[in-house]
CSV table of C-alpha atoms and ligand atoms in Angstrom, one decimal:
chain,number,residue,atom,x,y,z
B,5,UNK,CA,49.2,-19.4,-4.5
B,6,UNK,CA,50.7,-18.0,-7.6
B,7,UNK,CA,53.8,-18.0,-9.3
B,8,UNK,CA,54.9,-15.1,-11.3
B,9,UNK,CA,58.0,-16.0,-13.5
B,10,UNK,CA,60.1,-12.8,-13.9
B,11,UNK,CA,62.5,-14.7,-16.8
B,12,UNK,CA,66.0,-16.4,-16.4
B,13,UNK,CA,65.7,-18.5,-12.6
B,14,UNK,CA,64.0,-15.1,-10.9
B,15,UNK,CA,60.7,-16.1,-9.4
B,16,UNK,CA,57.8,-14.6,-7.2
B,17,UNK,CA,55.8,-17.1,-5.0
B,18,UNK,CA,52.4,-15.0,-3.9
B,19,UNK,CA,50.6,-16.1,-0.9
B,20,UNK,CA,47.9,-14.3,1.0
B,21,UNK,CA,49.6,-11.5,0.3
B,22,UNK,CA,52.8,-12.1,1.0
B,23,UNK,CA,55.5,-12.3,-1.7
B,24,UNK,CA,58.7,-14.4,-1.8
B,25,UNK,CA,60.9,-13.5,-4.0
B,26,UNK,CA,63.9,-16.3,-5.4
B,27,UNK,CA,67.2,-15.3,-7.5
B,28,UNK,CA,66.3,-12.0,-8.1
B,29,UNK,CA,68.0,-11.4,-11.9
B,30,UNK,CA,65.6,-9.2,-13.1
B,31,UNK,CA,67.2,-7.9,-16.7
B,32,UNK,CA,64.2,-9.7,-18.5
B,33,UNK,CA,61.5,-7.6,-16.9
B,34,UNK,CA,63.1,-3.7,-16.7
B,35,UNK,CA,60.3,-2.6,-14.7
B,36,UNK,CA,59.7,-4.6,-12.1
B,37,UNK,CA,59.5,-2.7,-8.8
B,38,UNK,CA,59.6,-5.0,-6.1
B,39,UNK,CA,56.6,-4.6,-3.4
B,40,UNK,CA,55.1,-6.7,-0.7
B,41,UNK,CA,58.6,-8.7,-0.6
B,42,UNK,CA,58.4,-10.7,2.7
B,43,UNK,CA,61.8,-12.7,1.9
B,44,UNK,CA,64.6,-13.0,-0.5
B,45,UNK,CA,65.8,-16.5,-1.8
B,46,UNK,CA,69.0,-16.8,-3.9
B,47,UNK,CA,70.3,-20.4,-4.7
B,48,UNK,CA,73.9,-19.4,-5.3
B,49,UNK,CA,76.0,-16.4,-5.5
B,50,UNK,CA,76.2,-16.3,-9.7
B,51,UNK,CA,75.7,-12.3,-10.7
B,52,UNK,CA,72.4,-14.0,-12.9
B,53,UNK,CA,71.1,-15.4,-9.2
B,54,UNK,CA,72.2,-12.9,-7.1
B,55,UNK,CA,70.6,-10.0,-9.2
B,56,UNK,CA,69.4,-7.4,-7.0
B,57,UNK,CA,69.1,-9.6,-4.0
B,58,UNK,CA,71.4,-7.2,-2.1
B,59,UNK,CA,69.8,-4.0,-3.3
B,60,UNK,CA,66.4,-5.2,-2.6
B,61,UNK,CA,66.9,-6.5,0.7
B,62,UNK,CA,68.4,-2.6,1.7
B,63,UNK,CA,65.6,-1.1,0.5
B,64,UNK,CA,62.8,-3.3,1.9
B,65,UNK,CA,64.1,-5.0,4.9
B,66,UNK,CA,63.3,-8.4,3.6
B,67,UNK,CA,66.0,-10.9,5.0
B,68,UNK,CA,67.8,-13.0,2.2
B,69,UNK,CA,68.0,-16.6,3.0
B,70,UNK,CA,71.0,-18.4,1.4
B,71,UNK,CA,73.8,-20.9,2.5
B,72,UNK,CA,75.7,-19.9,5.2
B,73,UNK,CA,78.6,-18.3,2.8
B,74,UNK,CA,76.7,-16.6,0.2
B,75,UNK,CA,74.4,-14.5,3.7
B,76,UNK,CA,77.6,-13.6,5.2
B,77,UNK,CA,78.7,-11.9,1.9
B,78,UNK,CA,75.1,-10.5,1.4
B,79,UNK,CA,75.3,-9.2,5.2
B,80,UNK,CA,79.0,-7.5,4.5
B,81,UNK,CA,76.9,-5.8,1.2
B,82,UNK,CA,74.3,-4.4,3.8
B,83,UNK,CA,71.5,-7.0,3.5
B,84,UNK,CA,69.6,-8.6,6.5
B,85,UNK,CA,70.1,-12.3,5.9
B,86,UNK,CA,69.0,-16.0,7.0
B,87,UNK,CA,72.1,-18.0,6.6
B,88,UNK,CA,71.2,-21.6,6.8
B,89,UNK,CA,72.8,-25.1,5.9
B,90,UNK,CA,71.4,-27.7,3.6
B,91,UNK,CA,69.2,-30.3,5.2
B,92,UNK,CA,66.8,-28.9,7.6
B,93,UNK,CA,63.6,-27.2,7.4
B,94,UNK,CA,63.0,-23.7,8.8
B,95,UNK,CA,59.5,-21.7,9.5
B,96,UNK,CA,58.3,-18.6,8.3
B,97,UNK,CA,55.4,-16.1,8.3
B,98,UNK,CA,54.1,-17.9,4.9
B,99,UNK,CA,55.1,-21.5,5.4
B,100,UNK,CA,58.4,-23.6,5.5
B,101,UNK,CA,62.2,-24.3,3.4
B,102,UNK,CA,64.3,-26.3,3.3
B,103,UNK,CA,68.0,-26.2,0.8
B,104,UNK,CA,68.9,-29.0,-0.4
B,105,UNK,CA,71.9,-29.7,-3.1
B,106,UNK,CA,72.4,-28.5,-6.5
B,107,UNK,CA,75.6,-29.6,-8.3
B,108,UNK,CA,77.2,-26.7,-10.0
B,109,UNK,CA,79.6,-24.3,-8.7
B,110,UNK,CA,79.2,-20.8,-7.0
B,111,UNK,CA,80.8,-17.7,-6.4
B,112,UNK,CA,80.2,-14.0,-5.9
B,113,UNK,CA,80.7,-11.9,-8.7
B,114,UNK,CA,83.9,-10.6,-7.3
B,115,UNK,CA,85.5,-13.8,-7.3
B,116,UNK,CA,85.0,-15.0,-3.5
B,117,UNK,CA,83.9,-18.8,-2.4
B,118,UNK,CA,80.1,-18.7,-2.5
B,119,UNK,CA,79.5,-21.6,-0.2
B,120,UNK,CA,77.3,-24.6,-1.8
B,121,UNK,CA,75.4,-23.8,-4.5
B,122,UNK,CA,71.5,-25.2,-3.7
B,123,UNK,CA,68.0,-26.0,-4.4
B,124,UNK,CA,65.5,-24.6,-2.5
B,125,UNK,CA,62.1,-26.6,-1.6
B,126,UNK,CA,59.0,-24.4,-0.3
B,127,UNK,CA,56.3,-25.5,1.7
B,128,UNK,CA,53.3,-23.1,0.9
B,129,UNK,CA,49.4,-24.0,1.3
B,130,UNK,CA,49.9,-27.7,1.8
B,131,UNK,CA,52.1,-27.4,-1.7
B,132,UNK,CA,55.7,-28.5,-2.4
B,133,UNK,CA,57.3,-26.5,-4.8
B,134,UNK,CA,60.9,-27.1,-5.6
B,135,UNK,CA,63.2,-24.9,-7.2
B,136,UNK,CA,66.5,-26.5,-8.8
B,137,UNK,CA,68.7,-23.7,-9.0
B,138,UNK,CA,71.4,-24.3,-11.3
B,139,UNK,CA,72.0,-28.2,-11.2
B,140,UNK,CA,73.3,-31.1,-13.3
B,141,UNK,CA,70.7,-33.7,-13.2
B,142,UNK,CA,72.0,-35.6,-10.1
B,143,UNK,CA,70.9,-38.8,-8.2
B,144,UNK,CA,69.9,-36.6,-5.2
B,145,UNK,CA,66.4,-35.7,-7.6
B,146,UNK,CA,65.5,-39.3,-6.2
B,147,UNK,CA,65.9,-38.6,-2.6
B,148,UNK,CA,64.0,-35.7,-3.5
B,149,UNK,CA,61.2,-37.2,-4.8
B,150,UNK,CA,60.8,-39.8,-2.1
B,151,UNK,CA,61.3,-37.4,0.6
B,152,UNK,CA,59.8,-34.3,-0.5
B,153,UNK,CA,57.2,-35.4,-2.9
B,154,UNK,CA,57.0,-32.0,-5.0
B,155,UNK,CA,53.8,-31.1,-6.5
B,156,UNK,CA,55.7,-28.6,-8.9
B,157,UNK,CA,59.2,-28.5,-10.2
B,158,UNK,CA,60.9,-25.7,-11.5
B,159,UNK,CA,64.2,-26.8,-13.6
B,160,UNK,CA,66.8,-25.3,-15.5
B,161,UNK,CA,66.8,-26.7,-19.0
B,162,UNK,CA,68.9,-24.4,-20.8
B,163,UNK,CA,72.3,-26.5,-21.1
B,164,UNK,CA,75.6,-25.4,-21.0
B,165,UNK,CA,75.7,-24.6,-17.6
B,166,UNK,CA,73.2,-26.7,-16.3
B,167,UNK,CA,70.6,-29.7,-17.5
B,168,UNK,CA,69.2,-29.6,-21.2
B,169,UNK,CA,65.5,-30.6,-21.7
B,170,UNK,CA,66.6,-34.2,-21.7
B,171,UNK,CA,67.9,-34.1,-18.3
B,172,UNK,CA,65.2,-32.3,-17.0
B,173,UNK,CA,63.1,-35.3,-18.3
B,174,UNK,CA,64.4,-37.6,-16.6
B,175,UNK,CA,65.1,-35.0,-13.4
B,176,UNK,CA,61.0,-34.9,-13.7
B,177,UNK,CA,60.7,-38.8,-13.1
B,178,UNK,CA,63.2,-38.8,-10.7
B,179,UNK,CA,61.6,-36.0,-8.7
B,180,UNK,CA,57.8,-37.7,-9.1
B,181,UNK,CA,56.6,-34.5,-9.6
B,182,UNK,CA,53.1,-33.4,-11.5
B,183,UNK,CA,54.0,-30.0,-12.7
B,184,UNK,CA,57.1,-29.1,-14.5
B,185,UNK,CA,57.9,-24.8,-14.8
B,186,UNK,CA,61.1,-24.7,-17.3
B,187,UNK,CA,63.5,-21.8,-16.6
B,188,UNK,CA,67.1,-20.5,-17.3
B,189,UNK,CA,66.9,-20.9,-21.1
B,190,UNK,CA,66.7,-18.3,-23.7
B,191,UNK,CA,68.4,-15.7,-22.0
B,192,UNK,CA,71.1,-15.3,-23.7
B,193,UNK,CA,72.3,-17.1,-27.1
B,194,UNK,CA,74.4,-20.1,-25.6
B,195,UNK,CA,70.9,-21.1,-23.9
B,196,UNK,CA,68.4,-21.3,-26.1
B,197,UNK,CA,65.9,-23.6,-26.3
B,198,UNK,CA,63.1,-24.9,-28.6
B,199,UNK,CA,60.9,-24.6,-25.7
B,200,UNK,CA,58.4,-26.8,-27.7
B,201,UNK,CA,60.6,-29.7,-27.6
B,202,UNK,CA,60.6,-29.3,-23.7
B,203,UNK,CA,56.3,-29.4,-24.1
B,204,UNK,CA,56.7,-32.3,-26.2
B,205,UNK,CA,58.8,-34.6,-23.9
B,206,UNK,CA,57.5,-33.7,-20.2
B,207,UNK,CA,54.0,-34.5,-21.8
B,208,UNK,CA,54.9,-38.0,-23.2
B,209,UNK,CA,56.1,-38.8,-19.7
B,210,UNK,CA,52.3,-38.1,-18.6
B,211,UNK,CA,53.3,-34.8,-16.6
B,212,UNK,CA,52.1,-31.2,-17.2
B,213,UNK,CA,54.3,-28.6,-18.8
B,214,UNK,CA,53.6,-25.0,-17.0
B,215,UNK,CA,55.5,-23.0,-19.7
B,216,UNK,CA,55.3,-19.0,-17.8
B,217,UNK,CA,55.8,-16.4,-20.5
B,218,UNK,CA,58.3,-13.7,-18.6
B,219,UNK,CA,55.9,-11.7,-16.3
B,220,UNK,CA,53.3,-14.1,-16.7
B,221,UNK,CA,51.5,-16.2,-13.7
B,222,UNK,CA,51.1,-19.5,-12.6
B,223,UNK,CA,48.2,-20.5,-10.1
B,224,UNK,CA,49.4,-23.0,-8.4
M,78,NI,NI1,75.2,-20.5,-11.8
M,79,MN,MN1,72.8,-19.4,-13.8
């Protein structure tokens, strides 16, 4: 499996083929063409989550799976959707997901009530990946852990809008996880990060910091 970061929270999973592509903002990598896409993930309907989402899902005829709210918008804009609620897992051609919650807000970017905004945990090749969305650290990262078990985290650590380095820390212990992949930061000013700092704490907490340069991989 492989994980190709494509900057901010926008994510490619690869497996035998098969791509899975999550919060499609894609203003960090201009030319990116999307190919191979088997299935559209978007944690919440913020315009930096949403991205493309709908435009991609036209043009390919991957289905985007998202909280019930969020795939009823996406489905008015012409996508084919999943809608699902939190809590349960559902199959697919590549594996399993399940969404689970993210505290933060959502809507779409013309103002309507995106549903809950969520996490999204992937079952791919015996792996657990989870994928925070945009989240406060929260005492649900514990049920997570015990339930879940991810091998690899991906968490925001950007601030502002959602957990600094030193929540994602402690988000890392919480979610007994081996493999931490830091994302939403540096995107703009009012997120940066000294993403060495981040290095420097997940490895004094005996866990291994996957830093992905934007179009850069990750073999999982
Ligand atoms: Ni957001
Ligand atoms: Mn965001």
């Amino acid at each position: 499996m492989n994980i190709h970061y494509l900057g901010h929270s926008a994510f490619e999973i690869i497996t035998k083929g098969k791509k899975i592509l999550i919060d499609p903002f894609l203003v960090c990598v201009p030319g990116y063409e999307p190919e191979n896409i088997y299935d559209i993930f978007v944690t919440h309907a913020h315009n930096d989550h949403l991205g493309s989402a709908i435009n991609i899902s036209a043009s390919s005829g991957a289905p985007i799976t998202a909280v019930f709210e969020l795939a009823k918008y996406c489905a008015k804009k012409g996508a084919k959707i999943i809608d699902m609620g939190l809590g349960s897992w559902r199959d697919y051609s590549w594996g399993r997901a399940v969404l689970v919650p993210a505290f933060h807000t959502s809507s779409t970017p013309d103002g309507q009530y995106g549903g809950s905004p969520c996490g999204i945990i992937f079952e791919i090749e015996g792996k657990t990946i989870y994928h925070a969305g945009d989240t406060a650290l929260n005492s649900e990262m514990k049920m997570i852990g015990d339930v879940y078990h991810p091998d690899i985290a991906i968490l925001p650590i950007g601030g502002k809008y959602t957990m600094d380095i030193e929540h994602a820390v402690i988000a890392a212990e919480w979610l007994q996880t081996a493999i931490v992949i830091p994302m939403h930061y540096n995107t703009f000013d009012a997120i940066k990060v000294d993403i060495n700092e981040f290095t420097r704490q997940i490895r004094e907490i005996g866990k291994v910091p996957a830093v992905i340069e934007i179009d850069g991989s990750f073999e999982g």
